[in-house]
């Protein structure tokens, strides 16, 4: 997991096993401890600690002024956070489920994203971070499963970050909170508890905009983010038996994204597969594919493959069929390599 | 009709108002022991309808208990009870006609029961099986029925509020003797859609009755952290909507207010807001544990105000009901519920083809292509994808 670009702050060598949720909680704790300006707000995040308990104990530790429940209004939460950030605070707002971020769409897309540009940098709301659990895998159906990252990646002025494990979650969250631009931080809730790893107890940041090469390989590059990484890694293992060597890249930051890292890999392997849970049409894989095709055209030996959800709302009973699982990715690896 | 702000000169020095002088009373008719409060105006509620209301409340209490247990046993993924709030929904729905549209939040299973949603229909939705009207697409408790004029529940909160105004406006244009009944929680009333919906309903004179179930909590968030006003009712006044607050555990008060609310909506062609004061006795859902945010003592205060017990006390005092009938009815409901549960959980799941229908009226070619690829893939790994 060690990432050479990680910046350790202070020399705190201690680490312990944490799941992704505990890592988020630890990241928030450190952000609040190291910067008085950091505040947490959102529905049920106060005393209760949020419906997933990501903000557990923060109200007790930092007081109601700095960690508080809001009324049930996402547009209010986003607008309030923008105001706080404009005033110099560093708000970390939770939207209870990414499926419920849409009432806040106007505040995020028209306001947060354009605050700096439209004022000629007279004003900005760069201190704000929006955290929100996204993705399927919990029997959540239409409205507790969506992956809306592409809507936000289509918005200049925002940064979009998605960790895939506990270690990344803490390091990327600390970077997101301290980043001078507004960041949407999507948390893969399906692996909130299942993803467990060694996480430093102290302060560290993982830089935004930098992808992580999870596994070196020579025949095909597999690219994804968030919970999808587990499926991709499983598929890469299946491919070994077919004599296919996969290079696996975790994008980590979707906007801006590490094109150089991906392009370098594809130049080497000659093939690219991108996988996300969101529907195919207008999904972020399309953007990556277009860009990589332009930069690596002469290296490509097969069309870039996209393994994604179907172009339907997120289903319930047929969730398993809908999701781009390791078998679908594996089949697509084989097809791409045999093209 | 007022068309401009009142500009009558006010006294000097400037005097600000915060509305705290407005204390809306809460309509109450029944005491907890079933006696009628002194001076109360009794609604006209015939014996048979009273019995139906009572029976439906009892049924839903038992259904909720059973399905909550089924979830604990791992037979069901999720459930939401309406325990403690039965009268708020039973008393409102009973005052409306079958032609009136219902747009609810998710804790209004009583409205479905009252309109005739069968035990099998509840179960089919809860288990998302082949007979579920919603084709197994929505989480448990997201019921809906075109036949019963009950719009399918949507999870994103408060979205139904402006929709209800629009639906009612459509009813008005068609000259129908019908209105729309729209339910939501006091938490959902913080959403922008609430404000948009109430204002539009008022400005466009829509025959819609809004029922806000003020049950004290939105998941863990108590009312005191939800709004700084005296409940939700004052907001109705702010939008120029006829508004009443009722004791939501008092079936007669809720019913009396609702009969009048429907009359206003239909005859005066304008919106009404009813705030029912009650308490969510159970957890928010099976994913929630209220011990993290409220005390058992607080819950007990409301357990003692049980709306079903209150109606039963009244019915028995009227000699419209007795304990033997009560336990017989409970027994027959329990038997029926358990039998239908077993049948529903064994029914097949909806066919895979349902994955791609109803996205649009007809399936577009690109989606059909995706589906064919999926079928070919599943054919290769049939065991992995069997449900
Ligand atoms: C737009 C939106 N935001 C958040 C949620 C998550 N959520 C589901 S129910 C709920 C609380 C609703 O409380 P209230 O409206 O008071 O109704 P009650 O559950 O008390 O009946 C929340 C926050 C949601 N479903 N939709």
mmCIF file of N, CA and C in Angstrom, chain B residues 8 28 54 77 84 86 90 103 111-112 116 168 171 199 217 223 225 229 268 283 297 317 320 349-350 366 376 383:
data_model
loop_
_atom_site.group_PDB
_atom_site.id
_atom_site.type_symbol
_atom_site.label_atom_id
_atom_site.label_comp_id
_atom_site.label_asym_id
_atom_site.label_seq_id
_atom_site.Cartn_x
_atom_site.Cartn_y
_atom_site.Cartn_z
ATOM 1 N N UNK B 8 -49.998 49.545 5.924
ATOM 2 C CA UNK B 8 -50.548 50.423 6.955
ATOM 3 C C UNK B 8 -49.408 50.834 7.893
ATOM 4 N N UNK B 28 -58.215 18.413 20.242
ATOM 5 C CA UNK B 28 -58.319 17.120 20.906
ATOM 6 C C UNK B 28 -59.782 16.850 21.219
ATOM 7 N N UNK B 54 -60.610 1.258 13.268
ATOM 8 C CA UNK B 54 -59.951 0.590 14.391
ATOM 9 C C UNK B 54 -59.289 -0.714 13.932
ATOM 10 N N UNK B 77 -34.970 -7.627 3.969
ATOM 11 C CA UNK B 77 -33.773 -6.782 4.052
ATOM 12 C C UNK B 77 -33.987 -5.555 4.930
ATOM 13 N N UNK B 84 -47.287 3.852 16.866
ATOM 14 C CA UNK B 84 -47.512 5.085 17.623
ATOM 15 C C UNK B 84 -48.183 6.168 16.804
ATOM 16 N N UNK B 86 -50.390 5.511 14.191
ATOM 17 C CA UNK B 86 -51.458 4.931 13.377
ATOM 18 C C UNK B 86 -52.639 5.886 13.175
ATOM 19 N N UNK B 90 -54.659 6.883 9.813
ATOM 20 C CA UNK B 90 -56.002 6.306 9.701
ATOM 21 C C UNK B 90 -57.069 7.409 9.721
ATOM 22 N N UNK B 103 -50.402 10.896 -1.968
ATOM 23 C CA UNK B 103 -48.953 10.935 -2.187
ATOM 24 C C UNK B 103 -48.299 10.944 -0.819
ATOM 25 N N UNK B 111 -52.701 4.008 5.036
ATOM 26 C CA UNK B 111 -53.486 4.542 3.920
ATOM 27 C C UNK B 111 -53.727 3.432 2.899
ATOM 28 N N UNK B 112 -52.706 2.613 2.681
ATOM 29 C CA UNK B 112 -52.878 1.506 1.728
ATOM 30 C C UNK B 112 -53.881 0.496 2.255
ATOM 31 N N UNK B 116 -57.664 -0.833 0.822
ATOM 32 C CA UNK B 116 -57.894 -2.202 0.373
ATOM 33 C C UNK B 116 -56.681 -2.936 -0.159
ATOM 34 N N UNK B 168 -52.928 18.101 -7.887
ATOM 35 C CA UNK B 168 -54.202 18.702 -7.473
ATOM 36 C C UNK B 168 -54.658 19.766 -8.466
ATOM 37 N N UNK B 171 -56.262 18.061 -11.215
ATOM 38 C CA UNK B 171 -57.611 17.614 -10.839
ATOM 39 C C UNK B 171 -58.593 18.773 -10.944
ATOM 40 N N UNK B 199 -45.995 26.929 -1.246
ATOM 41 C CA UNK B 199 -46.221 28.234 -1.853
ATOM 42 C C UNK B 199 -46.964 28.102 -3.179
ATOM 43 N N UNK B 217 -39.082 13.193 15.704
ATOM 44 C CA UNK B 217 -37.727 12.877 15.240
ATOM 45 C C UNK B 217 -37.667 12.691 13.730
ATOM 46 N N UNK B 223 -36.932 17.429 16.984
ATOM 47 C CA UNK B 223 -37.547 18.666 16.483
ATOM 48 C C UNK B 223 -36.757 19.905 16.884
ATOM 49 N N UNK B 225 -33.787 20.454 16.983
ATOM 50 C CA UNK B 225 -32.673 20.761 16.072
ATOM 51 C C UNK B 225 -33.143 20.823 14.626
ATOM 52 N N UNK B 229 -39.287 27.112 15.286
ATOM 53 C CA UNK B 229 -40.659 27.590 15.447
ATOM 54 C C UNK B 229 -41.471 26.636 16.314
ATOM 55 N N UNK B 268 -63.696 25.028 -1.590
ATOM 56 C CA UNK B 268 -63.062 26.349 -1.719
ATOM 57 C C UNK B 268 -61.907 26.319 -2.706
ATOM 58 N N UNK B 283 -38.061 2.385 16.129
ATOM 59 C CA UNK B 283 -36.848 2.923 15.513
ATOM 60 C C UNK B 283 -37.237 3.585 14.195
ATOM 61 N N UNK B 297 -37.488 6.464 29.073
ATOM 62 C CA UNK B 297 -38.518 7.218 29.806
ATOM 63 C C UNK B 297 -39.337 8.072 28.854
ATOM 64 N N UNK B 317 -66.331 1.877 25.389
ATOM 65 C CA UNK B 317 -67.250 2.725 26.158
ATOM 66 C C UNK B 317 -68.566 2.936 25.408
ATOM 67 N N UNK B 320 -69.364 -0.423 21.146
ATOM 68 C CA UNK B 320 -69.164 -0.783 19.737
ATOM 69 C C UNK B 320 -68.104 -1.865 19.611
ATOM 70 N N UNK B 349 -38.733 -14.529 -7.975
ATOM 71 C CA UNK B 349 -38.370 -13.131 -8.160
ATOM 72 C C UNK B 349 -38.802 -12.708 -9.563
ATOM 73 N N UNK B 350 -38.921 -11.407 -9.796
ATOM 74 C CA UNK B 350 -39.309 -10.956 -11.136
ATOM 75 C C UNK B 350 -38.277 -11.406 -12.171
ATOM 76 N N UNK B 366 -30.065 0.747 -27.672
ATOM 77 C CA UNK B 366 -28.770 0.636 -26.986
ATOM 78 C C UNK B 366 -28.910 -0.164 -25.694
ATOM 79 N N UNK B 376 -25.956 -13.116 -22.436
ATOM 80 C CA UNK B 376 -24.902 -14.011 -22.924
ATOM 81 C C UNK B 376 -23.890 -14.269 -21.809
ATOM 82 N N UNK B 383 -24.650 -20.300 -12.448
ATOM 83 C CA UNK B 383 -24.708 -20.483 -10.990
ATOM 84 C C UNK B 383 -24.425 -19.185 -10.256
#
